[in-house]
CSV table of C-alpha atoms in Angstrom, one decimal:
chain,number,residue,atom,x,y,z
A,1,MET,CA,-14.7,-20.9,5.4
A,2,ARG,CA,-15.5,-22.0,1.7
A,3,THR,CA,-12.7,-23.9,0.0
A,4,ASP,CA,-14.1,-23.7,-3.7
A,5,PHE,CA,-13.6,-20.6,-5.7
A,6,ASP,CA,-13.8,-19.5,-9.3
A,7,ALA,CA,-10.2,-18.0,-9.1
A,8,ILE,CA,-7.4,-18.0,-6.5
A,9,VAL,CA,-5.0,-15.2,-6.5
A,10,VAL,CA,-1.6,-15.7,-5.0
A,11,GLY,CA,-0.2,-12.2,-3.6
A,12,GLY,CA,-2.1,-9.3,-2.2
A,13,GLY,CA,-0.1,-6.5,-3.9
A,14,PRO,CA,-1.5,-4.0,-6.4
A,15,ALA,CA,-1.9,-6.6,-9.2
A,16,GLY,CA,-3.5,-9.3,-7.3
A,17,THR,CA,-6.0,-7.0,-5.5
A,18,SER,CA,-6.8,-5.1,-8.6
A,19,PHE,CA,-7.6,-8.4,-10.3
A,20,ALA,CA,-9.7,-9.6,-7.4
A,21,ARG,CA,-11.7,-6.3,-7.2
A,22,LYS,CA,-12.6,-6.4,-10.9
A,23,ALA,CA,-13.3,-10.2,-11.1
A,24,ALA,CA,-15.5,-10.1,-7.9
A,25,GLU,CA,-17.3,-7.1,-9.3
A,26,GLY,CA,-18.2,-9.2,-12.3
A,27,GLY,CA,-19.6,-12.1,-10.2
A,28,MET,CA,-16.6,-14.5,-9.7
A,29,ASN,CA,-15.8,-16.0,-6.3
A,30,VAL,CA,-12.3,-14.9,-5.7
A,31,LEU,CA,-9.8,-15.7,-3.0
A,32,VAL,CA,-6.6,-13.8,-2.4
A,33,ILE,CA,-3.8,-15.5,-0.5
A,34,GLU,CA,-1.3,-13.2,1.1
A,35,LYS,CA,1.6,-14.6,3.1
A,36,LYS,CA,2.0,-11.4,5.3
A,37,LYS,CA,-0.4,-10.4,8.1
A,38,ASP,CA,-1.3,-7.2,6.3
A,39,PHE,CA,-1.2,-5.7,2.8
A,40,GLY,CA,1.4,-3.2,1.5
A,41,VAL,CA,4.1,-3.9,3.9
A,42,PRO,CA,7.2,-4.0,3.9
A,43,VAL,CA,7.4,-1.3,1.3
A,44,ARG,CA,10.1,-2.1,-1.2
A,45,CYS,CA,10.0,0.8,-3.7
A,46,GLY,CA,10.2,4.4,-4.2
A,47,GLU,CA,6.4,4.8,-4.2
A,48,GLY,CA,6.3,6.8,-7.5
A,49,PHE,CA,2.9,6.7,-9.4
A,50,SER,CA,2.6,8.8,-12.6
A,51,GLU,CA,-0.4,10.8,-13.6
A,52,ARG,CA,-1.3,8.5,-16.4
A,53,TRP,CA,-2.1,5.7,-14.2
A,54,ASN,CA,-5.1,7.5,-12.8
A,55,GLN,CA,-7.0,6.8,-16.1
A,56,VAL,CA,-6.4,2.9,-15.6
A,57,LEU,CA,-7.3,2.6,-11.9
A,58,GLU,CA,-11.1,2.1,-12.4
A,59,MET,CA,-11.5,3.4,-8.8
A,60,ASN,CA,-12.5,6.8,-7.2
A,61,VAL,CA,-9.4,8.1,-5.6
A,62,SER,CA,-8.9,11.6,-4.1
A,63,ASP,CA,-5.5,13.3,-4.0
A,64,ALA,CA,-5.4,12.4,-0.2
A,65,ASP,CA,-5.5,8.7,-1.2
A,66,LEU,CA,-2.7,9.2,-3.5
A,67,GLY,CA,-0.1,11.0,-1.4
A,68,ALA,CA,2.3,13.8,-2.3
A,69,ARG,CA,1.7,15.6,-5.7
A,70,MET,CA,4.6,15.7,-8.0
A,71,LYS,CA,5.0,18.5,-10.6
A,72,GLY,CA,7.6,16.8,-12.8
A,73,ALA,CA,11.1,15.2,-12.7
A,74,ALA,CA,14.5,16.5,-12.4
A,75,VAL,CA,17.3,14.5,-13.8
A,76,PHE,CA,21.0,15.2,-12.9
A,77,ALA,CA,24.1,14.2,-14.9
A,78,PRO,CA,27.2,13.0,-13.0
A,79,ASN,CA,28.7,16.6,-13.3
A,80,GLY,CA,25.5,18.0,-11.6
A,81,LYS,CA,23.8,19.5,-14.7
A,82,LYS,CA,20.0,19.4,-14.1
A,83,ILE,CA,17.2,19.0,-16.6
A,84,VAL,CA,13.5,19.5,-15.5
A,85,LEU,CA,10.9,17.5,-17.3
A,86,VAL,CA,7.2,18.1,-17.1
A,87,ASN,CA,4.8,15.7,-18.8
A,88,ASP,CA,2.2,13.2,-18.1
A,89,GLN,CA,4.8,10.5,-17.1
A,90,THR,CA,6.7,12.6,-14.8
A,91,THR,CA,3.8,14.5,-13.1
A,92,GLY,CA,2.0,12.4,-10.6
A,93,TYR,CA,2.3,11.1,-7.0
A,94,VAL,CA,4.6,9.7,-4.3
A,95,LEU,CA,2.2,7.2,-2.7
A,96,GLU,CA,2.0,6.0,0.9
A,97,ARG,CA,2.1,2.3,-0.2
A,98,LYS,CA,0.9,1.1,3.3
A,99,MET,CA,-2.3,3.1,2.8
A,100,PHE,CA,-2.6,2.6,-1.0
A,101,ASP,CA,-2.2,-1.1,-1.0
A,102,LYS,CA,-4.6,-1.5,1.9
A,103,ARG,CA,-7.1,0.7,0.1
A,104,LEU,CA,-6.9,-1.6,-3.1
A,105,ALA,CA,-7.4,-4.6,-0.7
A,106,LEU,CA,-10.4,-2.9,0.9
A,107,GLU,CA,-12.0,-2.2,-2.4
A,108,ALA,CA,-11.3,-5.9,-3.4
A,109,GLY,CA,-13.0,-7.1,-0.2
A,110,ARG,CA,-15.9,-4.6,-0.7
A,111,ALA,CA,-16.4,-6.1,-4.2
A,112,GLY,CA,-16.9,-9.5,-2.6
A,113,ALA,CA,-13.4,-11.0,-2.8
A,114,THR,CA,-12.3,-13.3,0.1
A,115,LEU,CA,-9.0,-12.0,1.4
A,116,LEU,CA,-6.7,-14.4,3.5
A,117,PRO,CA,-3.6,-12.9,5.1
A,118,LYS,CA,-1.1,-14.9,7.0
A,119,SER,CA,-1.4,-17.6,4.3
A,120,LEU,CA,1.7,-18.9,2.3
A,121,ALA,CA,1.1,-20.7,-0.9
A,122,ILE,CA,3.0,-23.8,-0.9
A,123,GLY,CA,2.1,-25.7,-4.1
A,124,LEU,CA,-0.3,-26.6,-6.8
A,125,VAL,CA,-3.1,-29.2,-6.6
A,126,LYS,CA,-3.1,-31.4,-9.7
A,127,GLU,CA,-5.4,-34.0,-11.0
A,128,GLY,CA,-3.4,-35.7,-13.7
A,129,ASN,CA,-1.8,-32.8,-15.8
A,130,LYS,CA,-4.6,-30.4,-14.9
A,131,THR,CA,-4.1,-27.8,-12.1
A,132,THR,CA,-7.3,-27.8,-9.9
A,133,GLY,CA,-6.3,-25.8,-7.0
A,134,LEU,CA,-3.7,-24.6,-4.5
A,135,ARG,CA,-2.2,-25.7,-1.1
A,136,ALA,CA,-1.5,-23.0,1.4
A,137,LEU,CA,-0.2,-22.8,4.9
A,138,HIS,CA,-2.7,-20.7,6.9
A,139,GLU,CA,-1.4,-19.8,10.3
A,140,GLY,CA,0.8,-22.9,10.0
A,141,VAL,CA,-2.0,-25.4,9.1
A,142,GLU,CA,-2.2,-26.7,5.5
A,143,LYS,CA,-5.4,-26.1,3.6
A,144,VAL,CA,-6.4,-27.0,0.2
A,145,PHE,CA,-8.3,-24.6,-2.0
A,146,LYS,CA,-10.0,-25.5,-5.5
A,147,ALA,CA,-10.5,-23.3,-8.4
A,148,PRO,CA,-10.3,-23.7,-12.1
A,149,LEU,CA,-8.1,-20.5,-12.4
A,150,ILE,CA,-5.0,-19.6,-10.5
A,151,VAL,CA,-3.6,-16.2,-10.9
A,152,SER,CA,0.1,-15.5,-9.8
A,153,ALA,CA,0.5,-12.0,-8.6
A,154,GLU,CA,3.5,-13.0,-6.6
A,155,GLY,CA,5.8,-10.2,-7.3
A,156,MET,CA,9.6,-10.9,-7.4
A,157,GLU,CA,9.2,-14.5,-5.8
A,158,ALA,CA,6.8,-16.1,-8.3
A,159,LYS,CA,7.4,-19.5,-6.9
A,160,ILE,CA,4.0,-20.8,-7.6
A,161,ALA,CA,4.2,-19.6,-11.2
A,162,ARG,CA,7.6,-21.1,-11.6
A,163,GLU,CA,6.2,-24.4,-10.3
A,164,ALA,CA,3.6,-24.1,-13.0
A,165,GLY,CA,6.3,-23.8,-15.6
A,166,PHE,CA,6.5,-20.1,-16.2
A,167,ASP,CA,10.0,-18.6,-16.8
A,168,CYS,CA,9.7,-16.0,-14.0
A,169,LYS,CA,13.2,-16.6,-12.6
A,170,TYR,CA,15.2,-13.2,-12.4
A,171,ASP,CA,18.7,-13.1,-13.7
A,172,PRO,CA,20.9,-10.9,-11.5
A,173,TYR,CA,21.6,-8.8,-14.6
A,174,ASP,CA,17.8,-8.0,-15.1
A,175,VAL,CA,17.4,-6.6,-11.6
A,176,ASP,CA,18.7,-3.6,-9.5
A,177,ALA,CA,19.4,-4.0,-5.9
A,178,CYS,CA,18.0,-1.0,-3.9
A,179,VAL,CA,18.2,0.5,-0.5
A,180,GLU,CA,16.0,3.4,0.5
A,181,TYR,CA,15.6,5.6,3.5
A,182,GLU,CA,12.5,7.6,4.3
A,183,MET,CA,14.1,10.7,5.7
A,184,VAL,CA,12.6,13.9,7.5
A,185,GLY,CA,14.3,17.3,7.4
A,186,VAL,CA,15.2,16.9,3.8
A,187,LYS,CA,15.2,20.2,1.5
A,188,CYS,CA,13.1,19.1,-1.4
A,189,GLU,CA,11.1,20.5,-4.3
A,190,PRO,CA,8.0,18.7,-5.4
A,191,LEU,CA,9.9,17.0,-8.3
A,192,ILE,CA,10.9,13.3,-8.6
A,193,ALA,CA,14.7,13.8,-8.7
A,194,LEU,CA,17.2,11.2,-10.3
A,195,TRP,CA,21.0,11.2,-10.2
A,196,PHE,CA,22.8,9.1,-12.9
A,197,GLY,CA,26.5,8.1,-12.9
A,198,ASN,CA,28.8,5.1,-12.5
A,199,GLU,CA,30.3,6.4,-9.2
A,200,ILE,CA,27.0,7.3,-7.8
A,201,ALA,CA,25.2,4.2,-8.7
A,202,PRO,CA,26.8,1.6,-11.1
A,203,ARG,CA,24.3,0.6,-13.8
A,204,GLY,CA,21.5,2.3,-11.7
A,205,TYR,CA,20.6,5.8,-10.2
A,206,ALA,CA,20.0,7.5,-7.0
A,207,TRP,CA,16.6,9.1,-6.2
A,208,VAL,CA,14.7,11.6,-4.1
A,209,PHE,CA,11.0,11.1,-4.2
A,210,PRO,CA,9.4,13.8,-1.9
A,211,LYS,CA,6.5,12.8,0.3
A,212,GLY,CA,5.9,16.1,1.8
A,213,VAL,CA,7.6,19.6,2.1
A,214,ASP,CA,10.4,18.1,4.3
A,215,TYR,CA,10.3,14.5,3.9
A,216,ALA,CA,11.2,12.0,1.2
A,217,ASN,CA,12.2,8.6,0.0
A,218,VAL,CA,15.9,8.8,-0.6
A,219,GLY,CA,17.4,5.7,-2.4
A,220,ILE,CA,20.0,4.1,-4.5
A,221,GLY,CA,19.6,1.2,-6.9
A,222,VAL,CA,22.6,-0.6,-8.4
A,223,GLY,CA,22.8,-3.2,-11.2
A,224,GLY,CA,22.4,-6.7,-9.6
A,225,SER,CA,25.3,-8.2,-11.5
A,226,THR,CA,27.7,-5.4,-10.3
A,227,GLY,CA,28.1,-6.6,-6.8
A,228,ALA,CA,28.1,-3.1,-5.6
A,229,ASP,CA,26.9,-2.3,-2.1
A,230,PRO,CA,23.9,0.0,-2.4
A,231,LYS,CA,23.7,0.8,1.3
A,232,LYS,CA,27.3,2.2,1.3
A,233,LEU,CA,26.7,4.1,-1.8
A,234,LEU,CA,23.4,5.6,-0.4
A,235,ASP,CA,25.2,6.7,2.7
A,236,ASP,CA,27.9,8.3,0.6
A,237,PHE,CA,25.3,10.0,-1.7
A,238,ILE,CA,23.6,11.6,1.4
A,239,GLY,CA,27.0,12.6,2.9
A,240,ASN,CA,28.0,14.3,-0.4
A,241,HIS,CA,24.8,16.5,-0.5
A,242,PRO,CA,24.6,18.4,2.7
A,243,GLU,CA,22.6,21.0,0.8
A,244,PHE,CA,19.7,18.5,0.7
A,245,PHE,CA,20.4,16.2,3.7
A,246,GLY,CA,22.5,18.2,6.1
A,247,ASP,CA,19.6,18.5,8.6
A,248,ALA,CA,17.9,15.1,7.7
A,249,THR,CA,17.4,12.0,9.7
A,250,VAL,CA,16.2,8.5,8.8
A,251,VAL,CA,12.7,7.5,9.9
A,252,GLU,CA,12.5,4.1,8.0
A,253,VAL,CA,14.7,1.8,6.2
A,254,LYS,CA,13.3,0.1,3.0
A,255,GLY,CA,14.7,-1.7,0.1
A,256,GLY,CA,14.4,-4.5,-2.2
A,257,VAL,CA,15.3,-5.8,-5.7
A,258,ILE,CA,13.4,-4.5,-8.6
A,259,SER,CA,13.0,-5.8,-12.1
A,260,VAL,CA,14.6,-3.8,-14.9
A,261,GLY,CA,14.5,-6.4,-17.8
A,262,ALA,CA,12.1,-7.7,-20.3
A,263,PRO,CA,8.6,-9.1,-19.6
A,264,ILE,CA,8.3,-13.0,-19.5
A,265,LYS,CA,7.8,-14.7,-22.8
A,266,LYS,CA,4.4,-16.3,-22.1
A,267,MET,CA,1.9,-15.1,-19.3
A,268,THR,CA,-1.0,-17.7,-19.5
A,269,SER,CA,-1.5,-21.4,-19.6
A,270,ASP,CA,-4.4,-23.6,-19.1
A,271,GLY,CA,-6.2,-22.3,-15.9
A,272,PHE,CA,-3.2,-20.0,-15.1
A,273,MET,CA,-2.4,-16.4,-15.4
A,274,VAL,CA,0.7,-14.4,-14.4
A,275,ILE,CA,0.4,-10.7,-13.7
A,276,GLY,CA,2.5,-7.8,-12.4
A,277,THR,CA,6.1,-8.1,-11.3
A,278,ALA,CA,5.8,-12.0,-11.3
A,279,ALA,CA,5.4,-11.4,-15.2
A,280,HIS,CA,8.3,-8.9,-15.2
A,281,GLN,CA,5.9,-6.2,-16.1
A,282,VAL,CA,8.1,-3.3,-14.9
A,283,ASP,CA,9.5,-0.2,-16.5
A,284,PRO,CA,13.2,-1.0,-17.2
A,285,ILE,CA,14.2,2.6,-17.0
A,286,HIS,CA,13.0,3.5,-13.5
A,287,GLY,CA,11.9,0.1,-12.1
A,288,GLY,CA,8.4,1.5,-11.5
A,289,GLY,CA,5.6,-1.3,-11.6
A,290,ILE,CA,2.7,-0.2,-9.7
A,291,GLY,CA,0.6,1.3,-12.4
A,292,LEU,CA,1.5,-1.6,-14.8
A,293,ALA,CA,0.6,-4.2,-12.2
A,294,ILE,CA,-2.9,-2.6,-11.7
A,295,GLU,CA,-3.4,-2.3,-15.4
A,296,ALA,CA,-2.5,-6.0,-15.9
A,297,GLY,CA,-4.5,-7.0,-13.1
A,298,LEU,CA,-7.7,-5.3,-14.5
A,299,ILE,CA,-7.0,-6.7,-18.1
A,300,ALA,CA,-6.5,-10.1,-16.8
A,301,ALA,CA,-9.7,-9.9,-14.8
A,302,LYS,CA,-11.6,-8.9,-17.9
A,303,HIS,CA,-10.4,-12.0,-19.7
A,304,ALA,CA,-11.0,-14.1,-16.6
A,305,LEU,CA,-14.7,-13.0,-16.6
A,306,LYS,CA,-15.0,-14.0,-20.1
A,307,ALA,CA,-13.7,-17.5,-19.1
A,308,PHE,CA,-16.0,-17.6,-16.2
A,309,GLU,CA,-19.1,-16.9,-18.4
A,310,SER,CA,-18.0,-19.5,-21.1
A,311,GLY,CA,-16.6,-22.0,-18.6
A,312,ASP,CA,-13.5,-22.3,-20.8
A,313,TYR,CA,-10.3,-21.6,-18.8
A,314,SER,CA,-8.0,-22.9,-21.5
A,315,ASP,CA,-4.8,-21.1,-22.5
A,316,ALA,CA,-6.3,-20.1,-25.6
A,317,ALA,CA,-9.2,-18.5,-23.8
A,318,LEU,CA,-7.1,-16.8,-21.3
A,319,SER,CA,-4.4,-15.6,-23.7
A,320,GLY,CA,-6.5,-12.6,-24.7
A,321,TYR,CA,-5.1,-11.0,-21.6
A,322,GLU,CA,-1.4,-11.3,-22.7
A,323,LYS,CA,-2.4,-10.1,-26.2
A,324,GLU,CA,-4.2,-7.0,-24.9
A,325,TRP,CA,-1.5,-6.2,-22.4
A,326,ARG,CA,1.3,-6.6,-25.0
A,327,GLY,CA,-0.7,-4.4,-27.4
A,328,LEU,CA,-0.7,-1.5,-24.8
A,329,GLU,CA,2.7,-1.9,-23.2
A,330,GLU,CA,5.1,-4.0,-25.1
A,331,GLU,CA,6.5,-1.6,-27.7
A,332,LYS,CA,7.0,1.2,-25.3
A,333,LEU,CA,8.7,-1.0,-22.7
A,334,GLY,CA,10.9,-2.6,-25.4
A,335,LYS,CA,12.2,0.8,-26.5
A,336,ARG,CA,13.0,1.8,-22.8
A,337,LEU,CA,14.9,-1.5,-22.3
A,338,LYS,CA,16.9,-0.5,-25.4
A,339,LEU,CA,17.5,2.9,-23.9
A,340,ARG,CA,18.5,1.4,-20.6
A,341,HIS,CA,21.2,-0.9,-22.3
A,342,VAL,CA,22.6,2.2,-23.9
A,343,ILE,CA,22.6,4.4,-20.8
A,344,GLU,CA,24.4,1.8,-18.8
A,345,LYS,CA,27.3,1.6,-21.4
A,346,LEU,CA,28.0,5.3,-21.1
A,347,SER,CA,31.0,6.4,-19.1
A,348,ASP,CA,30.3,9.4,-16.7
A,349,ASP,CA,32.2,11.6,-19.3
A,350,ASP,CA,30.1,10.5,-22.0
A,351,PHE,CA,26.9,11.0,-19.9
A,352,ASN,CA,28.0,14.6,-19.1
A,353,HIS,CA,28.5,15.2,-22.9
A,354,VAL,CA,25.2,13.7,-23.8
A,355,PHE,CA,23.4,15.8,-21.2
A,356,ASN,CA,25.1,18.9,-22.4
A,357,GLU,CA,23.5,18.3,-25.7
A,358,THR,CA,20.1,17.5,-24.2
A,359,ARG,CA,17.2,19.9,-23.7
A,360,SER,CA,14.0,19.2,-21.8
A,361,LYS,CA,12.2,18.7,-25.1
A,362,ASP,CA,14.8,16.0,-26.1
A,363,LEU,CA,14.2,14.1,-22.8
A,364,ASP,CA,10.4,14.1,-23.4
A,365,GLU,CA,10.9,12.6,-26.9
A,366,VAL,CA,13.4,10.1,-25.7
A,367,LEU,CA,11.0,8.9,-23.0
A,368,ASN,CA,8.4,8.5,-25.7
A,369,GLY,CA,10.8,6.3,-27.7
A,370,HIS,CA,11.9,9.0,-30.3
A,371,PHE,CA,15.7,8.7,-30.0
A,372,GLN,CA,16.9,9.6,-33.5
A,373,GLY,CA,17.0,13.3,-33.3
A,374,LEU,CA,19.1,13.6,-30.2
A,375,ALA,CA,21.3,10.5,-30.8
A,376,ALA,CA,22.2,11.9,-34.3
A,377,ARG,CA,23.0,15.3,-32.8
A,378,ILE,CA,25.3,13.9,-30.2
A,379,VAL,CA,27.1,11.5,-32.6
A,380,LEU,CA,27.9,14.5,-34.9
A,381,LYS,CA,29.7,16.2,-32.0
A,382,ARG,CA,31.2,13.1,-30.6
A,383,PRO,CA,31.7,10.5,-33.2
A,384,SER,CA,33.2,8.0,-30.8
A,385,LEU,CA,29.7,7.5,-29.3
A,386,LEU,CA,28.3,6.1,-32.6
A,387,LYS,CA,29.3,2.5,-31.4
A,388,VAL,CA,27.0,2.9,-28.5
A,389,LEU,CA,24.2,5.0,-29.8
A,390,LYS,CA,23.8,3.4,-33.2
A,391,VAL,CA,21.1,1.0,-31.9
A,392,LEU,CA,19.0,4.1,-31.3
A,393,ILE,CA,19.5,5.6,-34.7
B,1,MET,CA,24.7,-26.6,1.2
B,2,ALA,CA,22.8,-23.5,2.2
B,3,VAL,CA,23.2,-19.8,2.4
B,4,LYS,CA,23.4,-18.3,5.9
B,5,VAL,CA,20.8,-15.6,6.5
B,6,ASN,CA,21.7,-12.8,8.9
B,7,HIS,CA,18.2,-12.0,10.3
B,8,SER,CA,19.3,-8.8,11.8
B,9,LYS,CA,20.3,-7.4,8.4
B,10,CYS,CA,17.5,-9.1,6.3
B,11,ILE,CA,14.4,-6.9,5.8
B,12,GLY,CA,12.3,-9.6,4.1
B,13,CYS,CA,12.3,-8.0,0.5
B,14,ALA,CA,12.3,-11.4,-1.2
B,15,GLY,CA,14.5,-10.3,-4.0
B,16,CYS,CA,16.8,-13.3,-3.4
B,17,VAL,CA,13.7,-15.7,-3.8
B,18,GLY,CA,13.3,-14.5,-7.3
B,19,VAL,CA,16.9,-14.9,-8.5
B,20,CYS,CA,17.3,-18.3,-6.9
B,21,PRO,CA,17.6,-20.8,-9.8
B,22,VAL,CA,16.4,-23.8,-7.8
B,23,LEU,CA,13.6,-22.4,-5.6
B,24,ALA,CA,15.6,-23.1,-2.5
B,25,LEU,CA,14.6,-19.8,-0.7
B,26,THR,CA,11.3,-19.2,1.1
B,27,LEU,CA,10.0,-16.0,2.7
B,28,GLU,CA,7.3,-16.8,5.2
B,29,GLU,CA,5.7,-13.7,6.9
B,30,ASN,CA,9.0,-11.8,7.2
B,31,LYS,CA,11.3,-14.7,7.9
B,32,LEU,CA,13.6,-16.0,5.1
B,33,SER,CA,14.9,-19.6,5.1
B,34,CYS,CA,17.0,-21.6,2.7
B,35,ASP,CA,16.4,-25.3,2.0
B,36,ALA,CA,19.8,-27.0,2.2
B,37,SER,CA,18.7,-30.0,0.1
B,38,LYS,CA,18.0,-27.6,-2.8
B,39,CYS,CA,20.7,-25.0,-2.5
B,40,ILE,CA,23.5,-25.3,-5.1
B,41,ASP,CA,25.6,-22.6,-3.7
B,42,CYS,CA,25.7,-20.5,-6.9
B,43,GLY,CA,25.8,-17.3,-4.9
B,44,ALA,CA,23.2,-15.3,-7.0
B,45,CYS,CA,21.2,-14.4,-3.9
B,46,ILE,CA,24.3,-13.2,-2.1
B,47,LYS,CA,25.2,-10.9,-4.9
B,48,ILE,CA,22.0,-9.2,-5.2
B,49,CYS,CA,21.0,-8.8,-1.6
B,50,PRO,CA,20.7,-5.1,-1.0
B,51,PHE,CA,21.4,-5.4,2.7
B,52,GLY,CA,24.4,-8.0,2.6
B,53,ALA,CA,22.3,-10.2,4.8
B,54,LEU,CA,23.4,-13.5,3.0
B,55,SER,CA,26.6,-15.4,3.0
B,56,LYS,CA,28.1,-18.6,2.1
B,57,GLY,CA,27.2,-21.4,4.5
B,58,ASP,CA,29.5,-24.2,5.7
B,59,SER,CA,29.5,-27.0,3.2
B,60,LYS,CA,28.9,-30.4,4.7
């Protein structure tokens, strides 16, 4: 096989294969290195994908490609009060990631990218200070690939990006530890359901993401710095809700660690781009990152193609990607991080109080970053919450 | 020093790799390993592992 490329992508998840598809469509010779033998496994998330991301996919997909249709979200307070919310962020799909990631990889291959599973990236190739390629173990044999551009789409691990000097390390405070069962025999509605509360899931939440009329992803995430045991909490949660899970059984165990912090400070350098979860491009409220990863991959490819045409792969040339991405997502994600930091300070009693004052319309506004109305109303009724909520007013 | 990996509990999610401050952990295919020459025994990986698959190794 050839060893010289225009770009080498490390990681075959949604960010990496979306980058590869668009860059290859534009004429670049792209190599995608994937350490596993196939794409999309093991699944490490709830597989939620909101409606609005259909607009950024740049790919023809049918409902069948996208999995189970969701009509909205249901949020539960610790005391069980439920609020249903329907908007373009809560309607969408619960994907079958094994199929979806493979479809993205297929389209990258169709566009002309070279995909190389069973290949572990082990280090950068340097000439002086300049990165000129990548070393990888392919089926245990070391190979050297050359390219003027390396793209880290490495997800949580980000070892190559960290070797290149990017600050991708995750602090335990900025992650949730998650355990999830795919269960059949679940009584579920076509709604993404979330349960909050410090007893249910310290600094996190429990979820039911339906994948059909009787089966769903059922999971719990807890703050990574809490030391709580998500598997025990998930078993407790399931045991405490026989009305949903009384007849259910586990068909698959999944889990992982998800990013719930801020994006990294810098996403490009000379001949290098970082995209997706490696760049911490994840929603800090629910830990969703599939749509953000695809969007980042496609934006990065657009700017990589400009570099390909001009031959200028300098940081200045590539940084257009970061600027464009921040313009689209930074403000919204920043507000959501602020909201997360407030939610995790609420006691269960405070949370119940907040929820008693909250209508579906308020939740819609809050998710869109308009906190003032609701926060002010809550503080009027419970002034002790001013200390926690004042950052939102 | 090195953390011990209980391979019957580990599902290969790689979350630990992302929090390791010294890049001591590697996930190859679905097999996690720890480089004893790099590990500083900080315990970050043990704390965040969702499956309780990591524990303190014997110091030598």
